[in-house]
């Protein structure tokens, strides 16, 4: 069965600090996809990144970076030099290739960036 | 700008009422999904659809049904609303084989009293 665990329920950091959001997943498939979504206070989830299981390269997009490690079944998300606008709930998610486009979300991590 | 539109942002209904939550997308997406979001439980899939007049149960379909008569519209129906269905409901759509590249609506916060 597939499962996504975000052990950090809530994190608070002071603006300009770096912060890492943890995500651990479980799947029996060899082909799968991992995602991060952001939910700001407005409520609408915003797609941030997709990574397939054959691509373990880390990715950087501006202040955001993602570390995918199959050996530990983790897909962690780091925000560098955090800003108040980064305050949101962040969801990690997993989709198995044989299940079409259905994805399973973790319970989310609420991130507070304090000014 | 592509969009997924949910008809109501906030809704208050009485126990036992039949409730319709509407979702419309203008991106010609094949796939549409309904999730509910509750504190501490994350997003849970209620129903999804890969095509017109087609539906599949998600993880928590009990107490809900859906309708997809047209490609762009996916309705979630609470046949007899109960207080435990008070929640945030999120609709999403995606292209076939989009592999999770969902576009979400802004959500409907439903309160059943």
Coordinates of N, CA, C and O in Angstrom, one line a residue, chain A residues 33 35 37 39 41-45 47 50 91 95-97 99-108, chain B residues 9 31 33 35 37 40-43 45 48 50 59 90 94-95 97-102 104-106:
Chain A
X33 N 5.7 8.5 -8.7 CA 5.9 10.0 -8.8 C 5.7 10.6 -7.4 O 4.8 10.2 -6.7
X35 N 5.5 14.4 -5.3 CA 5.1 15.8 -5.5 C 5.2 16.6 -4.2 O 5.1 16.1 -3.1
X37 N 3.1 20.2 -2.9 CA 2.1 21.2 -3.1 C 2.1 22.2 -2.0 O 2.4 21.8 -0.8
X39 N -0.2 25.2 0.1 CA -1.5 25.7 0.3 C -1.4 27.0 1.1 O -1.3 26.9 2.3
X41 N -2.8 30.7 2.8 CA -4.0 31.0 3.5 C -5.3 31.1 2.6 O -6.4 30.9 3.1
X42 N -5.1 31.4 1.4 CA -6.3 31.6 0.5 C -6.9 30.2 0.2 O -8.1 30.2 -0.2
X43 N -6.2 29.1 0.5 CA -6.9 27.8 0.4 C -6.6 27.0 -0.8 O -6.7 25.8 -0.8
X44 N -6.2 27.6 -1.9 CA -6.0 26.9 -3.2 C -4.6 26.2 -3.2 O -3.6 26.8 -2.9
X45 N -4.6 24.9 -3.4 CA -3.3 24.2 -3.5 C -2.6 24.5 -4.8 O -3.2 24.5 -5.9
X47 N 0.7 23.5 -7.2 CA 1.6 22.5 -7.5 C 3.0 23.1 -7.5 O 3.3 24.1 -8.2
X50 N 7.2 17.9 -9.4 CA 6.9 16.5 -9.6 C 8.3 15.8 -9.9 O 9.1 16.4 -10.6
X91 N 2.2 20.1 1.4 CA 1.8 18.7 1.3 C 2.8 18.0 0.4 O 3.1 18.5 -0.7
X95 N 2.2 9.2 -6.2 CA 1.4 8.5 -7.2 C 2.1 7.3 -7.7 O 3.3 7.4 -8.1
X96 N 1.4 6.1 -7.7 CA 2.1 5.0 -8.3 C 1.7 4.9 -9.8 O 0.6 5.2 -10.2
X97 N 2.6 4.4 -10.6 CA 2.4 4.5 -12.1 C 1.3 3.7 -12.5 O 0.6 4.0 -13.5
X99 N -1.5 3.3 -11.2 CA -2.8 3.8 -10.6 C -3.2 5.1 -11.3 O -3.8 6.0 -10.7
X100 N -2.9 5.2 -12.6 CA -3.3 6.3 -13.4 C -2.9 7.6 -12.7 O -1.8 7.8 -12.3
X101 N -3.8 8.5 -12.6 CA -3.4 9.8 -12.0 C -3.9 10.1 -10.6 O -3.9 11.2 -10.1
X102 N -4.2 9.0 -9.9 CA -4.7 9.1 -8.5 C -3.4 9.3 -7.6 O -2.5 8.6 -7.7
X103 N -3.5 10.3 -6.8 CA -2.3 10.5 -5.9 C -2.8 10.6 -4.4 O -4.0 10.9 -4.1
X104 N -1.9 10.2 -3.5 CA -2.2 10.2 -2.1 C -1.3 11.3 -1.4 O -0.1 11.4 -1.7
X105 N -2.0 12.1 -0.6 CA -1.3 13.2 0.1 C -0.9 12.8 1.5 O -1.6 12.0 2.2
X106 N 0.2 13.4 2.0 CA 0.5 13.4 3.4 C -0.4 14.3 4.1 O -1.2 15.0 3.5
X107 N -0.3 14.4 5.4 CA -1.2 15.2 6.2 C -0.8 16.6 6.3 O -1.5 17.5 6.8
X108 N 0.4 17.0 5.7 CA 0.8 18.4 5.6 C 1.6 18.9 6.8 O 1.5 18.3 7.9
Chain B
X9 N -17.7 29.4 -2.0 CA -16.6 29.4 -1.1 C -17.0 29.0 0.3 O -16.2 28.3 0.9
X31 N -9.4 14.2 -16.4 CA -9.5 13.7 -15.0 C -10.1 14.8 -14.0 O -9.6 15.9 -14.1
X33 N -11.3 15.3 -9.7 CA -11.2 14.7 -8.4 C -11.9 15.5 -7.3 O -12.0 16.7 -7.4
X35 N -11.7 15.9 -3.1 CA -11.1 15.6 -1.9 C -11.8 16.4 -0.8 O -12.3 17.4 -1.0
X37 N -10.7 18.0 3.1 CA -9.5 18.3 3.9 C -9.9 18.6 5.3 O -10.8 19.5 5.6
X40 N -5.4 17.7 10.7 CA -4.7 16.5 11.2 C -4.9 15.3 10.3 O -4.3 14.3 10.5
X41 N -5.8 15.4 9.3 CA -6.0 14.2 8.4 C -5.6 14.5 7.0 O -5.5 13.6 6.1
X42 N -5.2 15.7 6.6 CA -4.7 16.0 5.3 C -5.9 15.9 4.3 O -7.0 16.2 4.6
X43 N -5.5 15.6 3.0 CA -6.5 15.5 2.0 C -6.8 14.0 1.8 O -5.9 13.2 1.6
X45 N -9.2 11.4 -0.6 CA -9.9 11.3 -1.9 C -11.3 10.7 -1.7 O -11.4 9.6 -1.2
X48 N -13.4 10.1 -7.9 CA -12.7 10.7 -9.1 C -13.3 10.2 -10.3 O -14.1 9.2 -10.3
X50 N -12.4 9.7 -14.7 CA -11.5 9.8 -15.8 C -12.2 10.2 -17.1 O -11.5 10.3 -18.1
X59 N -11.0 6.9 -1.3 CA -10.8 6.3 -0.1 C -12.0 6.4 0.9 O -12.1 5.6 1.8
X90 N -12.3 20.1 -1.7 CA -11.4 20.6 -2.8 C -11.6 19.8 -4.0 O -11.6 18.6 -4.0
X94 N -7.0 17.3 -14.0 CA -5.7 17.0 -14.6 C -5.9 16.4 -16.0 O -6.9 15.8 -16.3
X95 N -4.9 16.6 -16.8 CA -4.9 15.9 -18.1 C -4.6 14.4 -17.8 O -4.0 14.0 -16.8
X97 N -2.8 11.1 -17.8 CA -1.4 10.8 -17.6 C -0.6 12.0 -17.2 O 0.6 12.1 -17.4
X98 N -1.2 12.9 -16.5 CA -0.5 14.1 -16.0 C 0.3 13.8 -14.8 O 1.2 14.6 -14.4
X99 N 0.1 12.6 -14.3 CA 1.0 12.2 -13.2 C 1.0 13.2 -12.0 O 2.0 13.7 -11.6
X100 N -0.2 13.5 -11.6 CA -0.3 14.3 -10.4 C -0.2 15.8 -10.6 O -0.3 16.6 -9.7
X101 N -0.1 16.3 -11.8 CA 0.0 17.7 -12.1 C -1.4 18.3 -12.0 O -1.9 18.8 -13.0
X102 N -2.0 18.2 -10.8 CA -3.3 18.7 -10.6 C -3.4 20.2 -10.6 O -2.5 20.9 -10.2
X104 N -6.0 22.8 -8.7 CA -7.0 22.8 -7.7 C -7.9 24.0 -7.8 O -7.5 25.1 -8.2
X105 N -9.2 23.8 -7.3 CA -10.0 25.0 -7.1 C -9.7 25.6 -5.7 O -8.9 25.1 -5.0
X106 N -10.4 26.6 -5.4 CA -10.1 27.4 -4.1 C -10.8 26.7 -2.9 O -10.5 27.1 -1.8

